mmCIF file of C-alpha atoms in Angstrom:
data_model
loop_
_atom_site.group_PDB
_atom_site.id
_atom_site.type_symbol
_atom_site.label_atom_id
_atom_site.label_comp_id
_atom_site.label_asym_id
_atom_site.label_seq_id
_atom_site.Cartn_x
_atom_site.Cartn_y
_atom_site.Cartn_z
ATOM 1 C CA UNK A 1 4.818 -70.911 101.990
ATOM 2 C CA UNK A 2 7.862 -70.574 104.032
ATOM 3 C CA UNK A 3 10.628 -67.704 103.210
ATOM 4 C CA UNK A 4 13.567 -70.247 103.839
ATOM 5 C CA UNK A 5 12.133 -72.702 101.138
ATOM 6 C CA UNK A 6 13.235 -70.164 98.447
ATOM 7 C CA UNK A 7 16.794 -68.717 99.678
ATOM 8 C CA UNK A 8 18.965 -71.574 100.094
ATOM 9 C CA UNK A 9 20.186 -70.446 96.134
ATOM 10 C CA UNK A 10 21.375 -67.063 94.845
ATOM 11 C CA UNK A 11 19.511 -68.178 91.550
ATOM 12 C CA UNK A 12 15.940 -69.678 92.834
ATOM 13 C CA UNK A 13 12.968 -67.582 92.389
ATOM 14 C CA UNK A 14 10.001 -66.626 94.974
ATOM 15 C CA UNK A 15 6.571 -67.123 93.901
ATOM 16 C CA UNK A 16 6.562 -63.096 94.633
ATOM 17 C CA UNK A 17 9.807 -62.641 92.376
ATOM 18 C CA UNK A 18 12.063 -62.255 94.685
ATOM 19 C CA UNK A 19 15.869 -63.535 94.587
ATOM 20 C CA UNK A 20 16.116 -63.209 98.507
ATOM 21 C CA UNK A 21 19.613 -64.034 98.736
ATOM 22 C CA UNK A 22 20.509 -61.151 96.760
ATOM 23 C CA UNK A 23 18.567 -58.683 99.497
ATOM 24 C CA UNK A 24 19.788 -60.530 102.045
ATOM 25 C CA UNK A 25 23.214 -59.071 100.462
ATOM 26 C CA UNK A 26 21.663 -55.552 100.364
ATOM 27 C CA UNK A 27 20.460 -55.702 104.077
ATOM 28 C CA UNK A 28 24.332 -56.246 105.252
ATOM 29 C CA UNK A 29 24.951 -52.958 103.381
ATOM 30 C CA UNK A 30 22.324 -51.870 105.651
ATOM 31 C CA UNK A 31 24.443 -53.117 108.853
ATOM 32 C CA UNK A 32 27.724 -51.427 107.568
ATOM 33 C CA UNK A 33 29.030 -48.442 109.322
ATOM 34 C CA UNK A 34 27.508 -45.423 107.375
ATOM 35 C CA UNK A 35 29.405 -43.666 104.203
ATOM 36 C CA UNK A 36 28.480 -40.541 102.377
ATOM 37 C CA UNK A 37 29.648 -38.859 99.154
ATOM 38 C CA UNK A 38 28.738 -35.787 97.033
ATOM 39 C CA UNK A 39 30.418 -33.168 94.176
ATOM 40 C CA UNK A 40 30.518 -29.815 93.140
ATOM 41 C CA UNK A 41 31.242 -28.491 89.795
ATOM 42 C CA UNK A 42 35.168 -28.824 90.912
ATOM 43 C CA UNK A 43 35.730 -31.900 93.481
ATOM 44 C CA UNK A 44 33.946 -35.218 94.991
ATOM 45 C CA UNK A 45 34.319 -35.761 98.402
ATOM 46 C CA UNK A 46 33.608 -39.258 99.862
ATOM 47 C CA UNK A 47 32.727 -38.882 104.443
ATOM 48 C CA UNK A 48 32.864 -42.117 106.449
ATOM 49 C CA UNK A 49 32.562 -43.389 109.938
ATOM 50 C CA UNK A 50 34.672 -45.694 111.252
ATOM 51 C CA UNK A 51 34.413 -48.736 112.669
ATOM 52 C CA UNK A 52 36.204 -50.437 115.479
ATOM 53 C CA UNK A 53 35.293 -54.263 116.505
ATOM 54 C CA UNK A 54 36.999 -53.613 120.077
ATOM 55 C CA UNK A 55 38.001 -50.940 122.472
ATOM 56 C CA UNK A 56 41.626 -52.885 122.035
ATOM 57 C CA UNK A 57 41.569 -52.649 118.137
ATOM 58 C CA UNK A 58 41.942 -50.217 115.432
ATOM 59 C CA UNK A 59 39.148 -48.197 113.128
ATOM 60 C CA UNK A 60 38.778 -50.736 110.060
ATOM 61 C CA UNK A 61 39.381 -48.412 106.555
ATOM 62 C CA UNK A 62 36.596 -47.355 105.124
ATOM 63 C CA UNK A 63 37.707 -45.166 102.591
ATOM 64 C CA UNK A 64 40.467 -46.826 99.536
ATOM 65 C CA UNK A 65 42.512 -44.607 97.298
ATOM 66 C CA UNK A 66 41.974 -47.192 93.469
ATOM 67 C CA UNK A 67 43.996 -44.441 91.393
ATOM 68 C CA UNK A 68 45.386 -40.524 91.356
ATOM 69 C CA UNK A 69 42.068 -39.445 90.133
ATOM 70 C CA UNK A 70 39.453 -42.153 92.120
ATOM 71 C CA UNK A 71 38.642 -43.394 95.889
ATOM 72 C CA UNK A 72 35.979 -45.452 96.912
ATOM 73 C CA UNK A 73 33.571 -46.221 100.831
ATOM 74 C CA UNK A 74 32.623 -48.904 101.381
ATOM 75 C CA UNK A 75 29.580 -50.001 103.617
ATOM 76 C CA UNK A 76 29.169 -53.927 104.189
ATOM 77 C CA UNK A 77 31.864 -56.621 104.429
ATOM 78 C CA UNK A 78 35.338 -55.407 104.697
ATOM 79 C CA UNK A 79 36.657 -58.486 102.935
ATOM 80 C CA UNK A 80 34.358 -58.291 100.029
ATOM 81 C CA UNK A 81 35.286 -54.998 99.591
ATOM 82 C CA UNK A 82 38.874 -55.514 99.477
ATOM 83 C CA UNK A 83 38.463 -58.321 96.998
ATOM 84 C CA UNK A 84 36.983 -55.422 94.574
ATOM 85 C CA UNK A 85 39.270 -52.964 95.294
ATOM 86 C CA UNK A 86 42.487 -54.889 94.137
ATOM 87 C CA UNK A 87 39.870 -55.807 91.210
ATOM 88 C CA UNK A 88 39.532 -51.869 90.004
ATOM 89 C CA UNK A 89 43.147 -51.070 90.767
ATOM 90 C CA UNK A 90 44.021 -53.656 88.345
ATOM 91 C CA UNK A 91 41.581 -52.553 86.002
ATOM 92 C CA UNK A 92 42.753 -48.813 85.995
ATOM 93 C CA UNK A 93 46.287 -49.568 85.668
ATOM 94 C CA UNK A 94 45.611 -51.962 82.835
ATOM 95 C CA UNK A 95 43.766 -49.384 81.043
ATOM 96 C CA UNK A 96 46.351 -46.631 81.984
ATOM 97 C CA UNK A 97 49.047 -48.858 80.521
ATOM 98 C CA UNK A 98 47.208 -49.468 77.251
ATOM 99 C CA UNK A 99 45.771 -45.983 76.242
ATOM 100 C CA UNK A 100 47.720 -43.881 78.315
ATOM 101 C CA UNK A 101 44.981 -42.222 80.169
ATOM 102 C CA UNK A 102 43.103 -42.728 83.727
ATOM 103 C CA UNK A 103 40.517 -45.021 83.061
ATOM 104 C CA UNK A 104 36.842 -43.171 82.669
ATOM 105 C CA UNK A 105 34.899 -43.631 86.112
ATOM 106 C CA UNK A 106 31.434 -44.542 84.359
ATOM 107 C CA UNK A 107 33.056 -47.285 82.459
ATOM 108 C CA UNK A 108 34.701 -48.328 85.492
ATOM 109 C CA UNK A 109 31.303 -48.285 87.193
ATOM 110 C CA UNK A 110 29.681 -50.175 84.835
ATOM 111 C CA UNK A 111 32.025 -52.925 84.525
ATOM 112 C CA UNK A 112 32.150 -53.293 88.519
ATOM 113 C CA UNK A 113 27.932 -53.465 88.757
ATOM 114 C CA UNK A 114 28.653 -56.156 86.127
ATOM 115 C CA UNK A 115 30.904 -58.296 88.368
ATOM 116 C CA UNK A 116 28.248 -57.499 90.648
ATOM 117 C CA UNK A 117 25.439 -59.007 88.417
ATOM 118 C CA UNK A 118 27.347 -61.804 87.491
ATOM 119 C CA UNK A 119 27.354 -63.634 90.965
ATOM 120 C CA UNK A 120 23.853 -63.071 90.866
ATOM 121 C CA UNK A 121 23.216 -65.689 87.719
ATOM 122 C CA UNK A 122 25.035 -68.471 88.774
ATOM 123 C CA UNK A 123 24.771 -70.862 91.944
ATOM 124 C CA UNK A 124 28.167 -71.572 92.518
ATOM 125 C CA UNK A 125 28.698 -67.810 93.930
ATOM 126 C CA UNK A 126 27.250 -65.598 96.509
ATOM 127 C CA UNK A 127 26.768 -61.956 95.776
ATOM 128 C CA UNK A 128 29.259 -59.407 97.010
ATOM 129 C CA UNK A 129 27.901 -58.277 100.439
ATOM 130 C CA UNK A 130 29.223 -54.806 99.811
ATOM 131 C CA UNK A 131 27.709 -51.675 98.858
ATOM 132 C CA UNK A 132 30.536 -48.822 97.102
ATOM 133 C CA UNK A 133 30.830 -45.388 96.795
ATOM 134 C CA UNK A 134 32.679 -43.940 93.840
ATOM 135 C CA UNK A 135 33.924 -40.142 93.705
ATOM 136 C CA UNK A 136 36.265 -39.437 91.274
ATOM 137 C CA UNK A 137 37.699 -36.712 89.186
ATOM 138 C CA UNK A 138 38.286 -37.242 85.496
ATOM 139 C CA UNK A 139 38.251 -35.569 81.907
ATOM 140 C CA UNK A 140 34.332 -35.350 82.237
ATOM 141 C CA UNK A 141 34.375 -33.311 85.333
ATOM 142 C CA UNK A 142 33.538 -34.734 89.171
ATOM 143 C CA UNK A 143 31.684 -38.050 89.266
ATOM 144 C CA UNK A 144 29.772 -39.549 92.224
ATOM 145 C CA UNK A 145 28.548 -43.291 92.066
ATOM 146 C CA UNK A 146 26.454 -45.609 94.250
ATOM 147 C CA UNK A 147 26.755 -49.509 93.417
ATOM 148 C CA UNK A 148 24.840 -52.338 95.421
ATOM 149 C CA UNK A 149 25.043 -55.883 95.535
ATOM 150 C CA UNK A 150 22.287 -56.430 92.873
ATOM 151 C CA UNK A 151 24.286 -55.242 90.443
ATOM 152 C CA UNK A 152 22.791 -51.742 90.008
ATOM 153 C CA UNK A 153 24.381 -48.859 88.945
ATOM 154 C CA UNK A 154 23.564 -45.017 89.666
ATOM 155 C CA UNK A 155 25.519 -41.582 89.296
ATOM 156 C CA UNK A 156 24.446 -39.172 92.145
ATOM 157 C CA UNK A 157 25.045 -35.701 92.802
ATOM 158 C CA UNK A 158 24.864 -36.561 96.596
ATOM 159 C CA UNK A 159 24.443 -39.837 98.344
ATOM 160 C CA UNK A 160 24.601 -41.974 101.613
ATOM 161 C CA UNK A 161 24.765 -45.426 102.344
ATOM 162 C CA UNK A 162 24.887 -47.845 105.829
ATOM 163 C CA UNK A 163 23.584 -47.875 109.055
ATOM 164 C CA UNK A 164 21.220 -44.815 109.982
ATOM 165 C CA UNK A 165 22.201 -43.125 106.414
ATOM 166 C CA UNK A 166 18.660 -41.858 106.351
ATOM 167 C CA UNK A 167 20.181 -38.799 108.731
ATOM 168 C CA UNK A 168 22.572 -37.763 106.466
ATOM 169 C CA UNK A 169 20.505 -38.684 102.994
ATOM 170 C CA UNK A 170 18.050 -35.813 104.798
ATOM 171 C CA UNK A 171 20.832 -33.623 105.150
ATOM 172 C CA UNK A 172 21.686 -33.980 101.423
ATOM 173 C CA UNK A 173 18.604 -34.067 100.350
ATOM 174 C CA UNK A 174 18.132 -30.919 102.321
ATOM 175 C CA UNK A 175 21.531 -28.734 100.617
ATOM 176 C CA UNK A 176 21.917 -30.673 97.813
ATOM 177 C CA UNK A 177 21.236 -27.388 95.392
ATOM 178 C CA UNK A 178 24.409 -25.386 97.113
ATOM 179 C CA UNK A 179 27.025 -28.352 96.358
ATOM 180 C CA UNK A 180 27.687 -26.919 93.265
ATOM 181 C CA UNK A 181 29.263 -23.947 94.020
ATOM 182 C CA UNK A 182 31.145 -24.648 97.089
ATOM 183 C CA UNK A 183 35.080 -24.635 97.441
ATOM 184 C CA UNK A 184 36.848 -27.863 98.498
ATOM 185 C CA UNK A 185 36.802 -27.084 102.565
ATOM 186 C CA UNK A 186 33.046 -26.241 102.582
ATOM 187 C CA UNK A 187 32.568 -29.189 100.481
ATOM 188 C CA UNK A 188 34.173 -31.271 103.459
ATOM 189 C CA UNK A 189 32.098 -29.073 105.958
ATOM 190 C CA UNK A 190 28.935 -30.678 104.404
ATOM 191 C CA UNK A 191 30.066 -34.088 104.436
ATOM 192 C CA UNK A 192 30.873 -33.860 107.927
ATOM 193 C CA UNK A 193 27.642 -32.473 108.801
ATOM 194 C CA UNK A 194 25.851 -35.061 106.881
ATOM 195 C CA UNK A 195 28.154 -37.602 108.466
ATOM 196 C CA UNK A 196 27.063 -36.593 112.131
ATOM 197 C CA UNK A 197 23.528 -37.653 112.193
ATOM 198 C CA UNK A 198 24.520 -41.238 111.193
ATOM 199 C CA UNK A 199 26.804 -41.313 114.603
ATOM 200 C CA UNK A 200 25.205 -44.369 117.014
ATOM 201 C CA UNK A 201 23.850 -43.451 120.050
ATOM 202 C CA UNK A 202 25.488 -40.284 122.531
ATOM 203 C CA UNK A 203 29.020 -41.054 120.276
ATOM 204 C CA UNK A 204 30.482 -37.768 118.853
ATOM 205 C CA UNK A 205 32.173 -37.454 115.112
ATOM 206 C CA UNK A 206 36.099 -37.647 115.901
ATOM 207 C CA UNK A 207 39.507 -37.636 114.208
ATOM 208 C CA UNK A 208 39.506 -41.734 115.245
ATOM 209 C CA UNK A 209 36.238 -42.732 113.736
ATOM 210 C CA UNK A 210 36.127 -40.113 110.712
ATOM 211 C CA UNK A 211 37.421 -40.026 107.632
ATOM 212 C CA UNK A 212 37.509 -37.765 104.854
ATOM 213 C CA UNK A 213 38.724 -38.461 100.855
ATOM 214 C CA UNK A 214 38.592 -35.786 98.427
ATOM 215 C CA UNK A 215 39.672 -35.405 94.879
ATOM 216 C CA UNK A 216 39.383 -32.749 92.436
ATOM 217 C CA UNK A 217 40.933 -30.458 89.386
ATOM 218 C CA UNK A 218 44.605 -30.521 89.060
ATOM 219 C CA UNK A 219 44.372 -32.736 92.699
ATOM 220 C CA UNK A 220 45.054 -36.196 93.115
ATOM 221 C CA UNK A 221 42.502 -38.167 95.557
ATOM 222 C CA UNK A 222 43.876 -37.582 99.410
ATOM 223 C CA UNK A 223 42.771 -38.982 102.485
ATOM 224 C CA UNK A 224 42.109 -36.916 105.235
ATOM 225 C CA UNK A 225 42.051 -38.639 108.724
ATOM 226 C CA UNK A 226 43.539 -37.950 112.354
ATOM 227 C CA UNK A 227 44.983 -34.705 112.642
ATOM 228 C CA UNK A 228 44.385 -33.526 109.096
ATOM 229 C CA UNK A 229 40.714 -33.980 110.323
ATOM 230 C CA UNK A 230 40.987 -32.109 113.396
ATOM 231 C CA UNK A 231 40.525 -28.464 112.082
ATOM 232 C CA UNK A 232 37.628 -29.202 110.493
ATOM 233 C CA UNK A 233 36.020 -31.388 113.561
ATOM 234 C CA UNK A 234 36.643 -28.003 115.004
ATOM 235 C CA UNK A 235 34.893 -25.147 112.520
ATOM 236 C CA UNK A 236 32.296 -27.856 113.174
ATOM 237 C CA UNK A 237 32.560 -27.775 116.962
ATOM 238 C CA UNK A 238 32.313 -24.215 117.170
ATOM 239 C CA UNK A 239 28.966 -24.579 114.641
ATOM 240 C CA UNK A 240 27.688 -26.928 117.673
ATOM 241 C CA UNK A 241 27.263 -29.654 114.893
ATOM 242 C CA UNK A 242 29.051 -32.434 116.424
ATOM 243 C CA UNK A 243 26.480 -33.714 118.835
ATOM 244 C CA UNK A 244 26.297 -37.249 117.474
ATOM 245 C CA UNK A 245 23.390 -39.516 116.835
ATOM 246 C CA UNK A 246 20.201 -37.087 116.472
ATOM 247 C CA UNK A 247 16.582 -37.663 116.655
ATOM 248 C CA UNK A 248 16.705 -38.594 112.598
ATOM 249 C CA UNK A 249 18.073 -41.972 113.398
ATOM 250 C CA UNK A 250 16.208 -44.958 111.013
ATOM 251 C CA UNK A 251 14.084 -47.080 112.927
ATOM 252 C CA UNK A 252 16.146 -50.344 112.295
ATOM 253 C CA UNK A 253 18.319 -52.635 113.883
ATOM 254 C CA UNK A 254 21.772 -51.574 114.191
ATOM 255 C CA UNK A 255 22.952 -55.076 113.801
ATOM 256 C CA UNK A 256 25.630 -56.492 115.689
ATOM 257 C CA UNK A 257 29.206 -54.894 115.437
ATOM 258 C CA UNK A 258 30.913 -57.998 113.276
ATOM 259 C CA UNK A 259 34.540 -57.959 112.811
ATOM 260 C CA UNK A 260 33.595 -58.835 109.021
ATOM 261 C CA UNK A 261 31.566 -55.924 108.418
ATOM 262 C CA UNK A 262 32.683 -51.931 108.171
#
């Protein structure tokens, strides 16, 4: 039997019951730039790398502010992700207005891997080509959560998604049991270190291509990119750290470097 007889539909099954459109969705997650997150007892912290379709053009966002107390990565297609984005900002503010109150990251969660799910059951719609990262703060305490195209759903001390994540999934993995007590700056430190393994080739981790979002107690989620960065590329310098794509790289294709994908 031939694979292309069964994933011309989101909704048509393989005889080994399979939906492949839906992991062909889940391999372009695969293909998008890598994007890490983890928590302590007091913050989240989301690390990305950057992605730039040109020497000409600008690093593509990977990391979106939704509300004061949530950010998301992203890791996939840029435009899908935007699409969801505006999607949870309205949802937040909606609930905000209503009960007065930011809205609960797990609900949120769960009600995005059901949008998820939903273009999954019907042919008329392709599934989101976007995996997300979720770190928030709220009245439960520091949240982490992974979502994938399939629709599921799962809250993480520590995670990593994208192109030659496996690096920095060792490296959390690896430290994973110290998270909880660290202050916000080594928090960052670890996310950064995580985030160089997943660097391509003999590239280096800079202030252009990283990117840094943190949240926690009493703070609303900031961004921390370019100069802001810079201090902390440096501690990490001094370390000797930053020497880009190690020997832990996934044996995979790196995909080509699409303009649609991040």
């Amino acid at each position: 039997m031939f694979r292309n007889m069964y994933d011309t539909d989101v909704t048509v099954w393989s005889p080994e019951g399979r939906l492949l459109q839906v992991e062909y969705a889940m391999e372009s997650v695969k293909q998008g730039s890598a994007c890490i997150a983890l928590r302590s007892s007091t913050h989240s912290v989301i690390g990305a790398l950057k992605r730039s379709v040109s020497e000409l053009s600008s690093h593509q966002q990977k990391i979106l502010e939704i509300d004061d107390h949530l950010g998301i990565g992203i890791a996939g297609l840029t435009a899908d992700a935007r699409t969801l984005a505006k999607w949870m900002r309205n949802e937040c503010l909606n609930h905000k207005y209503v009960y007065g109150v930011p809205m609960p990251t797990g609900r949120l969660a769960t009600d995005l891997a059901d949008r998820h799910h939903r273009t999954t059951q019907t042919y008329v719609r392709r599934p989101y080509g976007v995996g997300l990262l979720l770190a928030s703060f709220d009245k439960n305490g520091p949240h982490v959560y992974q979502t994938c195209p399939s629709g599921n759903v799962y809250e993480c001390y520590a995670t990593a998604i994208g192109a030659r994540s496996q690096s920095g999934r060792t490296y959390l993995e690896k430290h994973h049991e110290s998270f909880t007590t660290c202050e916000k700056d080594d928090l960052i430190m670890h996310a950064l270190r995580a985030l160089v393994g997943c660097v391509s080739g003999d590239g280096e981790l800079t202030s252009e291509n990283g990117s840094i979002g943190v949240v926690g107690k009493d703070e609303k989620f900031m961004l921390i990119e370019g100069a802001e960065l810079q201090p902390y590329l440096d501690r990490l310098e001094l370390e000797g750290g930053n020497n880009g794509g190690g020997a832990e790289e996934e044996e995979e294709e790196e995909g080509d470097d699409d303009a649609m994908e991040t």
